[in-house]
Tab-separated table of C-alpha atoms and ligand atoms in Angstrom:
chain	number	residue	atom	x	y	z
A	758	MET	CA	12.677	-41.947	117.984
A	759	THR	CA	14.828	-39.407	116.074
A	760	ASP	CA	13.261	-36.085	115.108
A	761	ILE	CA	14.097	-34.608	111.693
A	762	VAL	CA	13.408	-30.889	111.958
A	763	LEU	CA	12.983	-29.367	108.502
A	764	ALA	CA	13.114	-25.855	107.104
A	765	GLN	CA	12.492	-25.864	103.379
A	766	ILE	CA	13.796	-23.041	101.216
A	767	GLY	CA	12.242	-23.119	97.735
A	768	VAL	CA	8.823	-24.556	97.059
A	769	GLY	CA	8.646	-24.708	93.263
A	770	LEU	CA	8.363	-27.938	91.260
A	771	ILE	CA	10.987	-29.875	93.228
A	772	GLY	CA	10.139	-28.359	96.618
A	773	GLN	CA	6.443	-29.175	96.276
A	774	THR	CA	7.235	-32.733	95.233
A	775	VAL	CA	9.504	-33.153	98.270
A	776	ILE	CA	6.627	-32.047	100.530
A	777	GLU	CA	4.246	-34.487	98.810
A	778	GLN	CA	6.697	-37.373	99.229
A	779	VAL	CA	7.049	-36.524	102.933
A	780	ILE	CA	3.261	-36.459	103.345
A	781	GLU	CA	3.036	-39.861	101.655
A	782	GLN	CA	5.926	-41.567	103.438
A	783	ARG	CA	6.411	-40.071	106.875
A	784	ALA	CA	4.181	-42.482	108.783
A	785	ARG	CA	6.220	-45.360	107.318
A	786	TRP	CA	9.570	-43.735	108.194
A	787	GLU	CA	8.357	-43.271	111.745
A	788	ARG	CA	7.141	-46.868	112.005
A	789	ASP	CA	10.002	-48.620	110.186
A	790	PHE	CA	13.029	-46.389	110.842
A	791	GLY	CA	12.148	-44.488	114.015
A	792	LEU	CA	12.527	-41.191	112.106
A	793	ARG	CA	9.877	-38.521	112.791
A	794	VAL	CA	9.777	-35.706	110.208
A	795	ILE	CA	8.741	-32.356	111.652
A	796	TYR	CA	8.203	-29.535	109.136
A	797	ARG	CA	8.966	-26.272	110.949
A	798	ALA	CA	9.433	-23.685	108.174
A	799	LEU	CA	8.455	-23.139	104.543
A	800	ILE	CA	10.205	-20.386	102.607
A	801	ASP	CA	9.897	-19.020	99.073
A	802	ALA	CA	11.310	-15.879	97.469
A	803	SER	CA	8.489	-13.779	98.959
A	804	GLY	CA	9.042	-14.777	102.614
A	805	GLY	CA	8.507	-17.606	105.068
A	806	VAL	CA	6.200	-19.192	107.620
A	807	ALA	CA	7.212	-21.111	110.728
A	808	CYS	CA	5.388	-23.505	113.032
A	809	ASP	CA	5.967	-24.046	116.762
A	810	GLU	CA	3.339	-26.791	117.212
A	811	LYS	CA	4.799	-29.948	118.789
A	812	ASN	CA	4.588	-31.974	115.564
A	813	GLY	CA	5.157	-29.106	113.109
A	814	TYR	CA	2.882	-28.678	110.116
A	815	SER	CA	0.269	-31.409	109.700
A	816	ASN	CA	-0.215	-33.288	106.443
A	817	ASP	CA	-3.395	-31.254	105.811
A	818	GLU	CA	-1.556	-27.973	106.323
A	819	LEU	CA	1.293	-29.065	104.056
A	820	ALA	CA	-1.166	-30.206	101.369
A	821	ALA	CA	-3.006	-26.870	101.581
A	822	PHE	CA	0.306	-25.032	101.239
A	823	VAL	CA	1.244	-27.044	98.129
A	824	ALA	CA	-2.221	-26.452	96.625
A	825	HIS	CA	-1.803	-22.720	97.250
A	826	ARG	CA	1.601	-22.683	95.510
A	827	ARG	CA	0.296	-24.829	92.613
A	828	SER	CA	-2.478	-22.348	91.989
A	829	GLY	CA	0.108	-19.585	91.591
A	830	GLY	CA	0.149	-18.412	95.217
A	831	ARG	CA	3.243	-17.510	97.226
A	832	VAL	CA	3.987	-17.271	100.925
A	833	ALA	CA	3.246	-13.525	100.770
A	834	THR	CA	-0.250	-14.259	99.436
A	835	LEU	CA	-1.222	-17.081	101.832
A	836	PRO	CA	-4.909	-16.522	102.658
A	837	GLU	CA	-5.745	-15.278	106.163
A	838	GLU	CA	-7.754	-18.417	106.989
A	839	PHE	CA	-4.507	-20.412	106.960
A	840	GLY	CA	-3.751	-18.579	110.216
A	841	TRP	CA	-0.013	-18.563	109.444
A	842	THR	CA	2.025	-15.489	110.334
A	843	LYS	CA	4.049	-14.313	107.363
A	844	ARG	CA	7.661	-13.524	108.130
A	845	THR	CA	10.925	-12.854	106.380
A	846	ALA	CA	12.875	-15.946	105.345
A	847	ALA	CA	15.526	-15.242	108.011
A	848	GLU	CA	12.869	-14.867	110.747
A	849	ALA	CA	11.166	-18.112	109.733
A	850	LEU	CA	14.475	-19.987	109.851
A	851	THR	CA	15.489	-18.422	113.176
A	852	LEU	CA	12.204	-19.579	114.715
A	853	THR	CA	13.120	-23.195	113.900
A	854	GLN	CA	16.490	-23.054	115.684
A	855	PRO	CA	15.315	-23.844	119.242
A	856	PHE	CA	13.909	-27.133	117.874
A	857	GLY	CA	17.206	-28.015	116.139
A	858	PRO	CA	19.435	-29.343	114.792
A	859	VAL	CA	17.518	-28.201	111.716
A	860	ILE	CA	18.001	-29.585	108.218
A	861	ALA	CA	17.652	-26.735	105.709
A	862	ILE	CA	16.513	-28.139	102.377
A	863	ASP	CA	17.499	-25.799	99.543
A	864	THR	CA	15.250	-26.533	96.582
A	865	ALA	CA	15.393	-22.920	95.455
A	866	ALA	CA	17.284	-21.404	92.532
A	867	GLY	CA	20.211	-18.974	92.676
A	868	SER	CA	22.828	-18.187	95.288
A	869	THR	CA	20.801	-15.829	97.498
A	870	THR	CA	19.813	-18.768	99.723
A	871	ALA	CA	23.473	-19.115	100.774
A	872	GLU	CA	23.113	-16.808	103.772
A	873	LEU	CA	20.283	-18.938	105.204
A	874	LEU	CA	22.269	-22.141	104.679
A	875	GLY	CA	25.329	-20.584	106.311
A	876	SER	CA	23.366	-19.455	109.329
A	877	ASN	CA	21.807	-22.894	109.719
A	878	LEU	CA	25.141	-24.721	109.476
A	879	SER	CA	26.680	-22.272	111.967
A	880	ASN	CA	23.864	-23.200	114.344
A	881	GLY	CA	24.767	-26.879	114.166
A	882	GLY	CA	22.191	-27.833	111.524
A	883	GLY	CA	22.595	-29.432	108.112
A	884	ALA	CA	22.046	-28.521	104.460
A	885	VAL	CA	20.522	-30.606	101.663
A	886	LEU	CA	20.694	-28.920	98.265
A	887	SER	CA	19.261	-29.547	94.832
A	888	ASN	CA	20.227	-25.929	94.128
A	889	LYS	CA	23.714	-25.814	92.608
A	890	ALA	CA	24.363	-22.089	92.922
A	891	PRO	CA	25.457	-21.862	96.604
A	892	LEU	CA	27.951	-24.713	96.061
A	893	ALA	CA	29.331	-22.965	92.973
A	894	LEU	CA	30.093	-19.704	94.794
A	895	PRO	CA	33.769	-18.622	94.779
A	896	SER	CA	35.787	-20.654	97.273
A	897	SER	CA	36.641	-17.387	99.078
A	898	ASP	CA	32.950	-17.012	100.027
A	899	PRO	CA	32.464	-17.920	103.713
A	900	VAL	CA	29.255	-19.897	103.070
A	901	ALA	CA	30.879	-21.837	100.216
A	902	GLN	CA	33.754	-22.632	102.573
A	903	LEU	CA	31.338	-23.826	105.241
A	904	LEU	CA	29.255	-25.900	102.809
A	905	TRP	CA	32.328	-27.582	101.322
A	906	SER	CA	34.031	-28.108	104.666
A	907	GLU	CA	30.959	-30.142	105.648
A	908	SER	CA	30.742	-32.083	102.364
A	909	GLY	CA	32.807	-35.088	103.426
A	910	PHE	CA	31.674	-38.544	104.447
A	911	ASN	CA	30.222	-37.590	107.835
A	912	GLY	CA	29.652	-33.927	107.056
A	913	ARG	CA	26.446	-31.933	107.303
A	914	THR	CA	26.125	-30.955	103.612
A	915	ARG	CA	24.338	-33.248	101.148
A	916	TYR	CA	23.937	-32.423	97.431
A	917	GLU	CA	23.331	-35.665	95.520
A	918	THR	CA	20.715	-34.152	93.193
A	919	THR	CA	22.878	-31.256	91.967
A	920	CYS	CA	24.575	-33.536	89.390
A	921	GLY	CA	22.314	-36.035	87.664
A	922	ALA	CA	19.176	-35.476	89.801
A	923	GLY	CA	18.228	-38.813	91.430
A	924	LEU	CA	21.177	-40.747	89.972
A	925	PRO	CA	23.730	-41.898	92.563
A	926	VAL	CA	26.673	-39.877	91.253
A	927	ILE	CA	27.932	-37.915	94.264
A	928	SER	CA	27.335	-40.837	96.642
A	929	THR	CA	29.271	-43.210	94.371
A	930	VAL	CA	32.232	-40.837	94.252
A	931	ARG	CA	32.001	-40.360	98.018
A	932	SER	CA	32.048	-44.112	98.648
A	933	LEU	CA	35.080	-44.531	96.385
A	934	LEU	CA	36.937	-41.750	98.203
A	935	ALA	CA	35.941	-43.074	101.633
A	936	SER	CA	37.269	-46.535	100.752
A	937	GLY	CA	40.641	-45.024	99.853
A	938	ASP	CA	40.269	-45.015	96.075
A	939	ASP	CA	41.590	-42.137	94.003
A	940	VAL	CA	39.021	-40.692	91.566
A	941	THR	CA	40.997	-39.528	88.553
A	942	GLU	CA	38.342	-38.513	86.035
A	943	VAL	CA	34.623	-37.854	85.764
A	944	VAL	CA	33.197	-37.362	82.284
A	945	GLY	CA	29.514	-36.844	81.788
A	946	ALA	CA	26.668	-35.860	79.544
A	947	LEU	CA	24.948	-33.953	82.327
A	948	SER	CA	22.294	-31.991	80.477
A	949	GLY	CA	19.154	-33.834	79.414
A	950	THR	CA	18.188	-30.809	77.354
A	951	LEU	CA	21.405	-30.751	75.356
A	952	GLY	CA	21.260	-34.563	75.066
A	953	ALA	CA	17.830	-34.340	73.440
A	954	ILE	CA	18.890	-31.499	71.123
A	955	PHE	CA	22.067	-33.207	69.885
A	956	THR	CA	20.325	-36.556	69.400
A	957	ASP	CA	18.045	-34.711	66.950
A	958	VAL	CA	21.010	-32.977	65.321
A	959	ASP	CA	22.720	-36.363	64.936
A	960	ALA	CA	19.612	-37.623	63.158
A	961	GLY	CA	19.906	-34.740	60.670
A	962	LYS	CA	17.570	-32.130	62.180
A	963	PRO	CA	18.760	-28.498	61.953
A	964	PHE	CA	20.051	-27.276	65.331
A	965	SER	CA	17.531	-24.388	65.425
A	966	GLN	CA	14.609	-26.783	64.878
A	967	ALA	CA	15.967	-29.140	67.537
A	968	VAL	CA	16.044	-26.213	70.006
A	969	VAL	CA	12.467	-25.183	69.147
A	970	ASP	CA	11.268	-28.808	69.464
A	971	ALA	CA	13.051	-29.295	72.817
A	972	LYS	CA	11.407	-26.119	74.101
A	973	ALA	CA	7.977	-27.306	72.910
A	974	ALA	CA	8.540	-30.671	74.652
A	975	GLY	CA	9.286	-28.866	77.940
A	976	PHE	CA	12.946	-29.982	77.996
A	977	THR	CA	14.431	-26.475	78.060
A	978	GLU	CA	14.292	-23.624	80.548
A	979	PRO	CA	11.756	-20.929	79.541
A	980	ASP	CA	14.725	-19.153	77.950
A	981	PRO	CA	16.623	-21.978	76.144
A	982	ARG	CA	19.814	-19.884	76.321
A	983	ASP	CA	20.017	-20.855	80.013
A	984	ASP	CA	20.689	-24.410	78.774
A	985	LEU	CA	22.664	-23.534	75.639
A	986	SER	CA	25.058	-21.197	77.467
A	987	GLY	CA	26.654	-24.211	79.178
A	988	LEU	CA	26.608	-22.451	82.572
A	989	ASP	CA	24.369	-25.052	84.215
A	990	VAL	CA	26.649	-27.886	83.043
A	991	ALA	CA	29.682	-25.861	84.171
A	992	ARG	CA	28.212	-25.570	87.677
A	993	LYS	CA	27.768	-29.360	87.739
A	994	ALA	CA	31.360	-29.818	86.548
A	995	LEU	CA	32.537	-27.489	89.313
A	996	ILE	CA	30.630	-29.464	91.945
A	997	LEU	CA	32.037	-32.761	90.632
A	998	ALA	CA	35.556	-31.286	90.609
A	999	ARG	CA	35.367	-29.931	94.159
A	1000	ASN	CA	33.785	-33.224	95.196
A	1001	ILE	CA	36.906	-35.111	94.109
A	1002	GLY	CA	39.201	-32.524	95.679
A	1003	ILE	CA	40.102	-30.383	92.660
A	1004	PRO	CA	39.939	-26.742	93.742
A	1005	VAL	CA	38.311	-24.786	90.911
A	1006	GLU	CA	36.357	-21.587	90.371
A	1007	LEU	CA	33.565	-21.124	87.838
A	1008	ASP	CA	35.601	-18.593	85.839
A	1009	GLN	CA	38.425	-21.140	85.438
A	1010	ILE	CA	36.171	-23.604	83.597
A	1011	GLU	CA	36.360	-23.608	79.803
A	1012	ILE	CA	32.735	-23.216	78.743
A	1013	GLU	CA	31.549	-23.563	75.152
A	1014	ASN	CA	28.572	-21.223	74.886
A	1015	LEU	CA	26.347	-22.332	71.992
A	1016	VAL	CA	24.657	-18.921	71.801
A	1017	PRO	CA	26.412	-16.472	69.457
A	1018	ASP	CA	27.612	-13.273	71.216
A	1019	HIS	CA	25.124	-10.940	69.551
A	1020	LEU	CA	22.108	-13.124	70.504
A	1021	ARG	CA	22.892	-13.310	74.248
A	1022	GLU	CA	21.014	-10.137	75.262
A	1023	THR	CA	18.075	-10.129	72.832
A	1024	GLY	CA	14.489	-11.175	73.662
A	1025	VAL	CA	13.708	-14.913	73.632
A	1026	ASP	CA	11.630	-14.660	70.440
A	1027	ASP	CA	14.335	-12.702	68.609
A	1028	PHE	CA	16.850	-15.309	69.718
A	1029	LEU	CA	14.664	-18.204	68.487
A	1030	ASN	CA	14.090	-16.424	65.151
A	1031	SER	CA	17.829	-15.949	64.569
A	1032	ILE	CA	19.387	-19.120	65.988
A	1033	ASP	CA	19.241	-20.781	62.541
A	1034	GLU	CA	22.360	-18.800	61.642
A	1035	VAL	CA	24.470	-21.415	63.482
A	1036	ASP	CA	22.718	-24.395	61.821
A	1037	ALA	CA	25.284	-24.807	59.035
A	1038	ALA	CA	28.304	-24.726	61.380
A	1039	ILE	CA	26.775	-27.265	63.764
A	1040	ALA	CA	25.599	-29.541	60.940
A	1041	GLN	CA	29.169	-29.493	59.590
A	1042	ARG	CA	30.564	-30.526	62.990
A	1043	ALA	CA	27.928	-33.281	63.289
A	1044	ASP	CA	28.858	-34.581	59.788
A	1045	ALA	CA	32.557	-34.556	60.666
A	1046	ALA	CA	31.842	-36.552	63.840
A	1047	ARG	CA	29.695	-39.050	61.931
A	1048	GLY	CA	32.508	-39.515	59.418
A	1049	LYS	CA	34.741	-40.670	62.286
A	1050	GLY	CA	32.209	-43.114	63.749
A	1051	ALA	CA	31.322	-40.646	66.482
A	1052	ARG	CA	28.506	-38.289	67.447
A	1053	LEU	CA	28.472	-34.803	68.902
A	1054	LYS	CA	27.729	-34.580	72.602
A	1055	TYR	CA	27.809	-31.727	75.066
A	1056	VAL	CA	30.116	-33.142	77.702
A	1057	ALA	CA	31.721	-32.101	80.987
A	1058	THR	CA	35.279	-33.319	81.528
A	1059	VAL	CA	36.702	-33.223	85.029
A	1060	SER	CA	40.168	-34.639	85.294
A	1061	ALA	CA	42.981	-34.003	87.747
A	1062	GLY	CA	45.783	-31.975	86.170
A	1063	MET	CA	43.714	-30.960	83.132
A	1064	PRO	CA	41.627	-27.855	82.506
A	1065	ILE	CA	38.000	-28.516	83.447
A	1066	ALA	CA	35.922	-28.062	80.338
A	1067	VAL	CA	32.327	-28.262	79.169
A	1068	GLY	CA	31.455	-28.238	75.494
A	1069	LEU	CA	30.695	-30.175	72.314
A	1070	ARG	CA	32.917	-33.189	71.777
A	1071	GLU	CA	33.070	-35.978	69.200
A	1072	ILE	CA	32.315	-39.134	71.208
A	1073	PRO	CA	32.963	-42.514	69.513
A	1074	LEU	CA	29.772	-44.544	69.033
A	1075	ASP	CA	31.405	-47.682	70.426
A	1076	THR	CA	31.707	-46.154	73.920
A	1077	VAL	CA	28.994	-46.223	76.572
A	1078	LEU	CA	28.839	-42.418	76.476
A	1079	GLY	CA	28.649	-42.346	72.675
A	1080	SER	CA	25.890	-44.950	72.482
A	1081	LEU	CA	23.541	-42.867	74.645
A	1082	THR	CA	20.736	-40.997	72.884
A	1083	GLY	CA	17.946	-38.689	74.027
A	1084	PRO	CA	17.674	-36.759	77.281
A	1085	GLU	CA	19.275	-39.431	79.513
A	1086	ASN	CA	22.366	-38.463	81.519
A	1087	ILE	CA	25.463	-40.583	81.675
A	1088	ILE	CA	28.402	-40.161	83.992
A	1089	THR	CA	31.623	-42.148	83.620
A	1090	ILE	CA	33.849	-42.331	86.685
A	1091	ARG	CA	37.464	-43.489	86.490
A	1092	SER	CA	39.535	-44.167	89.558
A	1093	LYS	CA	42.705	-45.985	90.549
A	1094	ARG	CA	40.660	-49.176	91.041
A	1095	TYR	CA	38.266	-48.573	88.132
A	1096	ALA	CA	40.915	-47.496	85.613
A	1097	ALA	CA	40.533	-49.856	82.642
A	1098	ASN	CA	36.800	-50.414	83.082
A	1099	PRO	CA	35.189	-47.283	84.505
A	1100	ILE	CA	31.922	-47.053	86.395
A	1101	ASN	CA	29.028	-45.810	84.254
A	1102	ILE	CA	25.899	-44.357	85.784
A	1103	THR	CA	23.010	-43.661	83.455
A	1104	GLY	CA	19.362	-42.689	83.664
A	1105	PRO	CA	17.121	-39.631	83.776
A	1106	GLY	CA	19.087	-36.602	84.974
A	1107	ALA	CA	16.047	-34.418	85.672
A	1108	GLY	CA	12.405	-34.702	86.673
A	1109	ALA	CA	10.344	-33.850	89.717
A	1110	ALA	CA	9.783	-37.320	91.210
A	1111	VAL	CA	13.365	-38.594	90.893
A	1112	THR	CA	14.951	-35.324	92.020
A	1113	ALA	CA	12.640	-34.948	95.022
A	1114	ALA	CA	13.315	-38.574	95.973
A	1115	GLY	CA	17.048	-37.843	95.887
A	1116	VAL	CA	16.525	-34.832	98.164
A	1117	VAL	CA	14.453	-36.955	100.546
A	1118	ALA	CA	17.089	-39.723	100.588
A	1119	ASP	CA	19.820	-37.165	101.368
A	1120	THR	CA	17.651	-35.772	104.172
A	1121	LEU	CA	17.032	-39.167	105.788
A	1122	GLU	CA	20.717	-40.043	105.581
A	1123	LEU	CA	21.799	-36.692	107.007
A	1124	ALA	CA	19.278	-36.991	109.847
A	1125	THR	CA	20.872	-40.276	110.816
A	1126	THR	CA	24.331	-38.628	110.781
A	1127	LEU	CA	23.122	-35.615	112.802
A	1128	SER	CA	21.594	-37.816	115.472
A	1129	GLU	CA	24.805	-39.810	116.062
B	2399	NAP	N1	13.724	-29.632	87.914
B	2399	NAP	C1	14.635	-30.605	87.962
B	2399	NAP	O1	14.476	-31.683	87.375
B	2399	NAP	C2	15.869	-30.407	88.785
B	2399	NAP	C3	16.816	-31.456	88.878
B	2399	NAP	C4	17.947	-31.284	89.691
B	2399	NAP	C5	18.135	-30.069	90.341
B	2399	NAP	N2	17.214	-29.053	90.178
B	2399	NAP	C6	17.445	-27.795	90.877
B	2399	NAP	O2	16.514	-27.722	91.960
B	2399	NAP	C7	16.151	-26.359	92.195
B	2399	NAP	C8	14.644	-26.218	92.143
B	2399	NAP	O3	14.193	-26.567	90.843
B	2399	NAP	P1	12.662	-26.339	90.427
B	2399	NAP	O4	12.518	-27.003	89.129
B	2399	NAP	O5	11.783	-26.708	91.568
B	2399	NAP	O6	12.629	-24.745	90.255
B	2399	NAP	P2	11.357	-23.779	90.396
B	2399	NAP	O7	10.102	-24.506	90.112
B	2399	NAP	O8	11.698	-22.575	89.586
B	2399	NAP	O9	11.320	-23.375	91.938
B	2399	NAP	C9	12.259	-22.523	92.487
B	2399	NAP	C10	11.780	-22.137	93.871
B	2399	NAP	O10	12.814	-21.385	94.500
B	2399	NAP	C11	12.240	-20.272	95.141
B	2399	NAP	N3	13.259	-19.253	95.336
B	2399	NAP	C12	13.979	-18.564	94.413
B	2399	NAP	N4	14.831	-17.725	95.036
B	2399	NAP	C13	14.623	-17.885	96.374
B	2399	NAP	C14	15.170	-17.298	97.535
B	2399	NAP	N5	16.129	-16.362	97.460
B	2399	NAP	N6	14.723	-17.693	98.751
B	2399	NAP	C15	13.769	-18.632	98.844
B	2399	NAP	N7	13.211	-19.238	97.782
B	2399	NAP	C16	13.630	-18.848	96.558
B	2399	NAP	C17	11.128	-19.864	94.226
B	2399	NAP	O11	10.224	-19.034	94.939
B	2399	NAP	P3	9.153	-18.101	94.177
B	2399	NAP	O12	8.252	-19.031	93.466
B	2399	NAP	O13	8.534	-17.367	95.294
B	2399	NAP	O14	9.940	-17.236	93.229
B	2399	NAP	C18	10.548	-21.261	93.926
B	2399	NAP	O15	9.758	-21.669	95.022
B	2399	NAP	C19	16.880	-25.528	91.127
B	2399	NAP	O16	18.047	-24.981	91.698
B	2399	NAP	C20	17.212	-26.554	90.059
B	2399	NAP	O17	18.375	-26.208	89.322
B	2399	NAP	C21	16.100	-29.216	89.456
């Protein structure tokens, strides 16, 4: 029997869904694969809790924790009757180390989790991330160096869900590289939000209305500028580039920010009330694309020897990328062996169930590597 010792950093939508999938599946993994999942620490931005019981947190305890978070609670506000001692995140992680090697699952947001990941890797553990930010840190950062140095075939870093959620993008590229292929280009529509918005624009809807509708449908971040700035797509492009061995920093990526300069610092409502000022310019670009048998798409282009860029492009309708509509992601991978006919991976690039499942799959695979 192989023990998988977990410390989970980040227990929002994705983190909670990971816990629920573990609760649902762990008896089967134990029976069918000989893998026993032991939850030792749970960490959010307010602190952490750790468990030194032989089998870690029970399913009932994990379910109670998720219910607490779902009702708006945080680690710092766990009720006394839980009987869990509240600690700092670093303390909670340190308490897991004697039970290691520990897999730190980073389903948080932002780069402040990097220190925890670095400390866990330095202790011989592993890292599974859905959080892009630590991987997008400057390559001079010691944790970024550690994470990337462990990102190879048998390494201790796994990050499938950072680009395309549950879609097998990183693993496909990894398999190609491991087999000796040379990945020359990855082009992708990697933002479901921008996919939905520009499908509406293509159908004639004003850009501002498409943004408002995407927000109402729950496709955008609470502040839609987080999607429209292109930064999230740029982080994915950076991860794809480093994944195929192109050294790049975030500030070297050409990013088309769809938010006009003077609307970047205003309140969200002011922004939404003024965004119609770019409608005419975007409609003109959409018309021009249509005139050429193409449609506008917000695309990341990662190609060896070319500047890495994310922005609006005219994509011919007769290509797989151009035929895609709505919030689906599509990633086209060209390599030495797949030069004339590239590999296309398409499907939902966001969502709690598929992303959590990708995190869980990375964790199971990494546990097998760690136990070898
Ligand atoms: N949603 C998707 O479909 C999807 C798909 C692929 C990848 N991702 C990525 O997965 C991550 C999680 O997404 P989500 O939708 O679950 O976000 P979320 O609901 O906002 O949850 C974020 C979680 O991170 C915690 N957190 C923030 N800073 C932290 C810190 N310094 N230390 C510990 N915990 C911290 C938050 O804690 P508090 O609640 O205490 O603030 C919260 O529990 C994000 O990085 C996202 O980009 C999401």
